[in-house]
Coordinates of C-alpha atoms in Angstrom, one line a residue:
Chain A
X194 CA -163.9 -31.4 17.2
X195 CA -164.6 -34.1 19.7
X196 CA -164.0 -37.7 18.6
X197 CA -167.0 -39.6 17.3
X198 CA -168.8 -36.4 16.2
X199 CA -169.3 -34.9 12.8
X200 CA -170.2 -31.3 11.6
X201 CA -173.9 -31.1 10.6
X202 CA -174.3 -27.3 10.4
X203 CA -171.9 -24.5 10.0
X204 CA -171.7 -21.1 8.6
X205 CA -171.8 -21.2 4.7
X206 CA -168.5 -20.6 3.0
X207 CA -170.3 -18.0 0.8
X208 CA -170.6 -15.6 3.8
X209 CA -167.5 -13.6 4.6
X210 CA -165.9 -13.6 8.1
X211 CA -166.7 -9.9 8.7
X212 CA -168.6 -9.2 11.8
X213 CA -172.1 -8.0 10.9
X214 CA -173.1 -4.5 12.0
X215 CA -176.8 -5.4 12.4
X216 CA -178.4 -5.1 15.9
X217 CA -178.5 -8.2 18.0
X218 CA -181.4 -10.5 16.9
X219 CA -182.0 -8.8 13.5
X220 CA -183.5 -11.1 10.8
X221 CA -181.2 -9.6 8.2
X222 CA -178.4 -11.8 9.5
X223 CA -180.6 -14.9 9.3
X224 CA -181.7 -14.0 5.7
X225 CA -178.1 -13.3 4.6
X226 CA -177.1 -16.7 6.0
X227 CA -179.9 -18.8 4.4
X228 CA -179.7 -17.1 1.0
X229 CA -176.0 -17.7 0.9
X230 CA -176.6 -21.3 1.9
X231 CA -178.8 -21.6 -1.1
X232 CA -176.1 -20.0 -3.3
X233 CA -173.6 -22.5 -1.9
X234 CA -175.9 -25.5 -2.4
X235 CA -176.7 -24.6 -6.0
X236 CA -173.0 -23.9 -6.7
X237 CA -173.7 -20.5 -8.3
X238 CA -171.4 -18.3 -6.2
X239 CA -169.3 -17.4 -9.2
X240 CA -172.2 -16.3 -11.3
X241 CA -174.4 -14.5 -8.8
X242 CA -174.7 -10.8 -8.7
X243 CA -176.5 -8.9 -6.0
X244 CA -177.7 -5.3 -5.7
X245 CA -177.6 -3.6 -2.3
X246 CA -180.1 -1.0 -1.3
X247 CA -179.9 2.0 1.0
X248 CA -181.0 1.1 4.5
X249 CA -179.7 -1.2 7.2
X250 CA -178.6 -3.7 4.6
X251 CA -176.4 -1.1 2.7
X252 CA -173.3 -3.0 3.7
X253 CA -174.6 -6.4 2.6
X254 CA -171.7 -6.5 0.1
X255 CA -169.3 -6.8 3.1
X256 CA -171.0 -10.1 4.2
X257 CA -172.1 -11.8 1.0
X258 CA -169.2 -13.3 -0.8
X259 CA -170.6 -12.8 -4.3
X260 CA -170.4 -9.9 -6.8
X261 CA -172.4 -7.0 -5.5
X262 CA -173.4 -3.5 -6.8
X263 CA -174.6 -0.7 -4.6
X264 CA -177.6 1.2 -6.0
X265 CA -179.0 4.7 -5.2
X266 CA -181.9 4.8 -2.8
X267 CA -184.8 2.8 -4.2
X268 CA -183.1 2.2 -7.6
X269 CA -182.0 -1.3 -7.0
X270 CA -184.6 -2.7 -9.4
X271 CA -183.4 -0.5 -12.2
X272 CA -179.8 -1.5 -11.5
X273 CA -180.7 -5.2 -11.4
X274 CA -182.6 -4.8 -14.6
X275 CA -179.4 -3.4 -16.3
X276 CA -177.2 -6.1 -14.9
X277 CA -179.5 -8.9 -15.9
X278 CA -179.9 -7.5 -19.5
X279 CA -176.2 -7.0 -19.9
X280 CA -175.2 -10.4 -18.4
X281 CA -178.2 -12.7 -18.9
X282 CA -176.3 -15.8 -17.7
X283 CA -175.8 -14.4 -14.2
X284 CA -178.2 -15.0 -11.3
X285 CA -179.3 -11.6 -10.2
X286 CA -181.0 -10.5 -7.0
X287 CA -181.8 -7.3 -5.3
X288 CA -181.8 -7.1 -1.5
X289 CA -184.0 -4.3 -0.3
X290 CA -185.7 -3.0 2.8
X291 CA -189.2 -1.5 3.0
X292 CA -188.1 2.1 3.0
X293 CA -186.2 1.3 -0.2
X294 CA -188.5 -1.0 -2.1
X295 CA -191.9 0.1 -0.9
X296 CA -191.4 3.9 -0.4
X297 CA -188.9 5.6 -2.7
X298 CA -188.5 2.7 -5.0
X299 CA -192.2 1.7 -5.6
X300 CA -192.2 2.9 -9.2
X301 CA -189.0 1.0 -10.1
X302 CA -190.2 -2.1 -8.3
X303 CA -193.7 -2.1 -9.9
X304 CA -192.4 -1.4 -13.4
X305 CA -189.6 -4.0 -13.2
X306 CA -192.2 -6.5 -12.1
X307 CA -194.6 -5.4 -14.8
X308 CA -191.9 -5.8 -17.5
X309 CA -191.2 -9.2 -16.1
X310 CA -187.5 -8.6 -15.6
X311 CA -185.9 -11.9 -14.7
X312 CA -184.3 -11.3 -11.3
X313 CA -185.2 -12.0 -7.7
X314 CA -186.4 -9.3 -5.4
X315 CA -185.7 -10.1 -1.7
X316 CA -187.9 -7.6 0.2
X317 CA -187.1 -7.3 3.9
X318 CA -190.3 -5.8 5.5
X319 CA -189.9 -4.8 9.1
X320 CA -192.4 -2.1 9.1
X321 CA -190.1 0.7 10.1
X322 CA -187.1 2.8 8.9
X323 CA -184.5 1.0 11.0
X324 CA -181.3 2.7 10.0
X325 CA -182.5 6.3 10.4
X326 CA -183.9 5.8 13.9
X327 CA -187.3 4.1 13.7
X328 CA -189.5 6.4 11.6
X329 CA -192.9 5.4 10.0
X330 CA -192.6 3.4 6.8
X331 CA -195.3 2.7 4.2
X332 CA -195.5 -0.8 5.7
X333 CA -195.9 0.3 9.3
X334 CA -198.9 -1.4 10.8
X335 CA -202.1 0.5 11.7
X336 CA -201.7 1.7 15.3
X337 CA -198.0 0.9 15.5
X338 CA -196.0 3.6 17.3
X339 CA -192.9 5.0 15.7
X340 CA -190.9 8.1 16.2
X341 CA -192.9 9.9 13.5
X342 CA -196.3 8.4 14.5
X343 CA -196.0 8.6 18.3
X344 CA -199.7 8.1 18.8
X345 CA -199.7 5.1 16.5
X346 CA -200.3 5.0 12.7
X347 CA -203.7 6.5 11.9
X348 CA -205.5 4.9 9.0
X349 CA -207.4 8.0 8.1
X350 CA -204.5 10.4 7.7
X351 CA -201.7 8.0 6.9
X352 CA -203.4 5.2 5.0
X353 CA -203.0 1.5 5.5
X354 CA -199.8 -0.4 5.2
X355 CA -198.8 -1.4 1.7
X356 CA -199.0 -5.1 0.9
X357 CA -196.3 -5.3 -1.8
X358 CA -196.6 -9.0 -2.5
X359 CA -200.3 -8.7 -3.1
X360 CA -199.7 -5.7 -5.3
X361 CA -197.2 -7.4 -7.6
X362 CA -199.0 -10.8 -7.7
X363 CA -201.6 -9.9 -10.4
X364 CA -198.9 -8.4 -12.7
X365 CA -198.3 -10.6 -15.8
X366 CA -194.6 -10.3 -15.6
X367 CA -194.3 -11.8 -12.2
X368 CA -193.6 -15.6 -12.3
X369 CA -193.2 -16.2 -8.6
X370 CA -194.4 -14.3 -5.5
X371 CA -194.2 -15.4 -1.9
X372 CA -194.1 -14.1 1.6
X373 CA -192.0 -15.8 4.2
X374 CA -190.8 -14.9 7.7
X375 CA -187.8 -15.6 9.9
X376 CA -189.5 -15.6 13.3
X377 CA -188.9 -19.3 14.1
X378 CA -186.7 -22.2 12.9
X379 CA -189.6 -23.7 10.9
X380 CA -190.3 -20.5 9.0
X381 CA -186.5 -20.0 8.4
X382 CA -186.3 -23.4 6.8
X383 CA -189.4 -22.7 4.7
X384 CA -187.8 -19.4 3.6
X385 CA -184.7 -21.2 2.5
X386 CA -186.8 -23.6 0.3
X387 CA -188.6 -20.6 -1.2
X388 CA -185.3 -18.8 -2.0
X389 CA -184.2 -22.0 -3.8
X390 CA -187.4 -22.3 -5.7
X391 CA -187.1 -18.6 -6.8
X392 CA -183.6 -19.1 -8.1
X393 CA -184.6 -22.2 -10.0
X394 CA -187.4 -20.2 -11.6
X395 CA -184.9 -17.6 -12.5
X396 CA -182.9 -20.3 -14.4
X397 CA -186.0 -21.0 -16.4
X398 CA -186.3 -17.3 -17.5
X399 CA -190.1 -17.0 -17.2
X400 CA -190.5 -13.8 -15.2
X401 CA -189.8 -11.8 -12.0
X402 CA -189.4 -13.5 -8.7
X403 CA -190.6 -11.6 -5.6
X404 CA -190.0 -12.9 -2.1
X405 CA -191.1 -10.7 0.8
X406 CA -189.7 -11.5 4.3
X407 CA -191.7 -10.4 7.3
X408 CA -188.8 -9.2 9.4
X409 CA -188.2 -7.6 12.8
X410 CA -186.5 -4.5 14.2
X411 CA -185.9 -4.9 17.9
X412 CA -184.2 -1.5 18.2
X413 CA -186.9 0.3 16.3
X414 CA -189.8 -1.5 18.0
X415 CA -188.1 -1.0 21.4
X416 CA -188.2 -4.6 22.5
X417 CA -185.9 -7.6 22.9
X418 CA -185.2 -9.9 20.0
X419 CA -187.3 -12.6 21.5
X420 CA -190.2 -10.3 22.1
X421 CA -189.9 -9.0 18.5
X422 CA -190.4 -12.6 17.2
X423 CA -193.6 -12.9 19.3
X424 CA -194.7 -9.5 18.0
X425 CA -194.3 -10.8 14.4
X426 CA -196.6 -13.7 15.2
X427 CA -199.2 -11.5 17.0
X428 CA -199.2 -8.4 14.8
X429 CA -197.3 -8.7 11.5
X430 CA -198.4 -12.1 10.2
X431 CA -202.1 -11.5 10.7
X432 CA -201.8 -8.5 8.4
X433 CA -199.1 -9.9 6.1
X434 CA -200.1 -13.6 5.6
X435 CA -197.3 -16.0 4.7
X436 CA -197.3 -18.4 1.8
X437 CA -196.8 -18.7 -1.9
X438 CA -199.1 -16.3 -3.8
X439 CA -198.0 -17.2 -7.4
X440 CA -195.9 -19.9 -8.9
X441 CA -195.6 -21.1 -12.5
X442 CA -198.1 -23.8 -13.5
X443 CA -200.6 -23.0 -10.8
Chain B
X162 CA -175.4 -41.5 28.2
X163 CA -173.3 -39.0 26.1
X164 CA -175.1 -36.3 24.4
X165 CA -176.4 -36.8 20.8
X166 CA -174.6 -33.6 19.8
X167 CA -173.0 -30.4 20.9
X168 CA -172.5 -26.9 19.6
X169 CA -169.5 -24.6 19.4
X170 CA -170.2 -20.9 19.8
X171 CA -167.8 -18.2 18.6
X172 CA -167.8 -16.1 21.8
X173 CA -166.4 -12.9 20.4
X174 CA -168.9 -12.6 17.5
X175 CA -172.0 -13.6 19.6
X176 CA -174.2 -10.6 20.2
X177 CA -176.2 -12.2 23.0
X178 CA -179.6 -11.8 21.3
X179 CA -180.9 -14.9 22.9
X180 CA -182.7 -16.3 19.8
X181 CA -180.8 -19.6 20.2
X182 CA -181.8 -19.9 23.8
X183 CA -185.4 -19.2 23.1
X184 CA -185.6 -21.7 20.2
X185 CA -183.7 -24.5 21.9
X186 CA -186.3 -27.3 22.5
X187 CA -184.3 -28.8 25.4
X188 CA -183.1 -25.7 27.1
X189 CA -179.4 -26.7 26.9
X190 CA -178.3 -23.1 26.0
X191 CA -178.2 -20.0 28.2
X192 CA -176.7 -16.5 28.2
X193 CA -173.7 -16.1 30.4
X194 CA -175.0 -13.7 32.9
X195 CA -171.7 -13.3 34.9
X196 CA -169.4 -12.7 32.0
X197 CA -169.2 -10.7 28.7
X198 CA -167.3 -11.0 25.5
X199 CA -165.0 -8.3 24.1
X200 CA -168.0 -6.3 22.9
X201 CA -169.8 -6.4 26.2
X202 CA -172.5 -8.9 25.3
X203 CA -173.6 -11.7 27.5
X204 CA -172.7 -14.5 25.1
X205 CA -174.5 -17.8 24.7
X206 CA -173.0 -21.0 26.0
X207 CA -174.0 -24.6 26.7
X208 CA -175.4 -24.6 30.2
X209 CA -176.6 -28.2 30.1
X210 CA -174.5 -30.0 27.4
X211 CA -176.0 -33.4 28.1
X212 CA -179.4 -32.4 26.8
X213 CA -178.3 -31.4 23.3
X214 CA -180.1 -33.4 20.6
X215 CA -178.3 -31.7 17.6
X216 CA -181.6 -30.3 16.1
X217 CA -179.8 -27.3 14.7
X218 CA -182.5 -24.9 15.7
X219 CA -180.0 -22.6 17.5
X220 CA -177.7 -22.4 14.5
X221 CA -180.6 -21.9 12.0
X222 CA -181.8 -18.9 14.1
X223 CA -178.4 -17.4 14.8
X224 CA -178.3 -14.1 12.9
X225 CA -174.5 -13.9 13.2
X226 CA -173.8 -17.5 12.2
X227 CA -171.6 -18.1 15.2
X228 CA -172.9 -21.6 16.0
X229 CA -171.5 -24.8 14.6
X230 CA -173.4 -28.0 15.3
X231 CA -171.8 -31.4 15.8
X232 CA -173.7 -34.7 15.8
X233 CA -172.6 -38.0 17.2
X234 CA -171.8 -40.4 14.3
X235 CA -174.2 -43.3 14.2

């Protein structure tokens, strides 16, 4: 360190030093970092338990230095329910992608939300199956080209993208629902505040917390990381509006 | 006048995604076009260190958490 200077930002100690396997520019890395910053700031590292999905973030347990459990494809909500019921004093979160939470795991997700299980869903929505090579997901936008919809998603035969946050918002069990993004520094800072709010609501034990992150996939979308952030602004956010949809007392 | 801040970048874990460069308000970062790190990426470096204002935007956006930001003590 140079003389006369002080550290104002560094990697949180709750992230391990393992090199992340994510593609360059993936929002997964940003979300891992800010969520772990929140864990560090709230001093809950020792009592946080995470559930990893199947998908790109399957190795999240290598990077997040908290207790983690791997779940079968789509079943993270069921596993998180079990952990929270057995160990109610722990802070539990599931970290899932759109193929996991919105496709194969829709039933688990909706029923966990409907039962009001007290844990946090972190839903990373990049509109594509990134790990398997860029196939169409339930959240792929209308007209978006993927390897299994080479002419673009057709609303008539394939339906419209699922808006998970809007789906869970009316459920009684859900205490907090929000959608954030990681496309620019302002939105990343907002996302961090929302993660913190969600964990504070978990401490009050009043219902499920659901936070959707509008994410990117530079490899699957066939663009550079910087172009993918512009694409989020132009295409994703108009369909997936950001903001807090439900919070206690409002 | 010395810069308000500076950043340290871990060269060998940088993947050269360019998000720090795109989000730097003063354009003091750039990707090293004539060199690569051990993984073959054009890593990010401070091309114009005097311009840094220690806003932390680069570090906030870094998916691989390779950036540490230092600010001049007031």
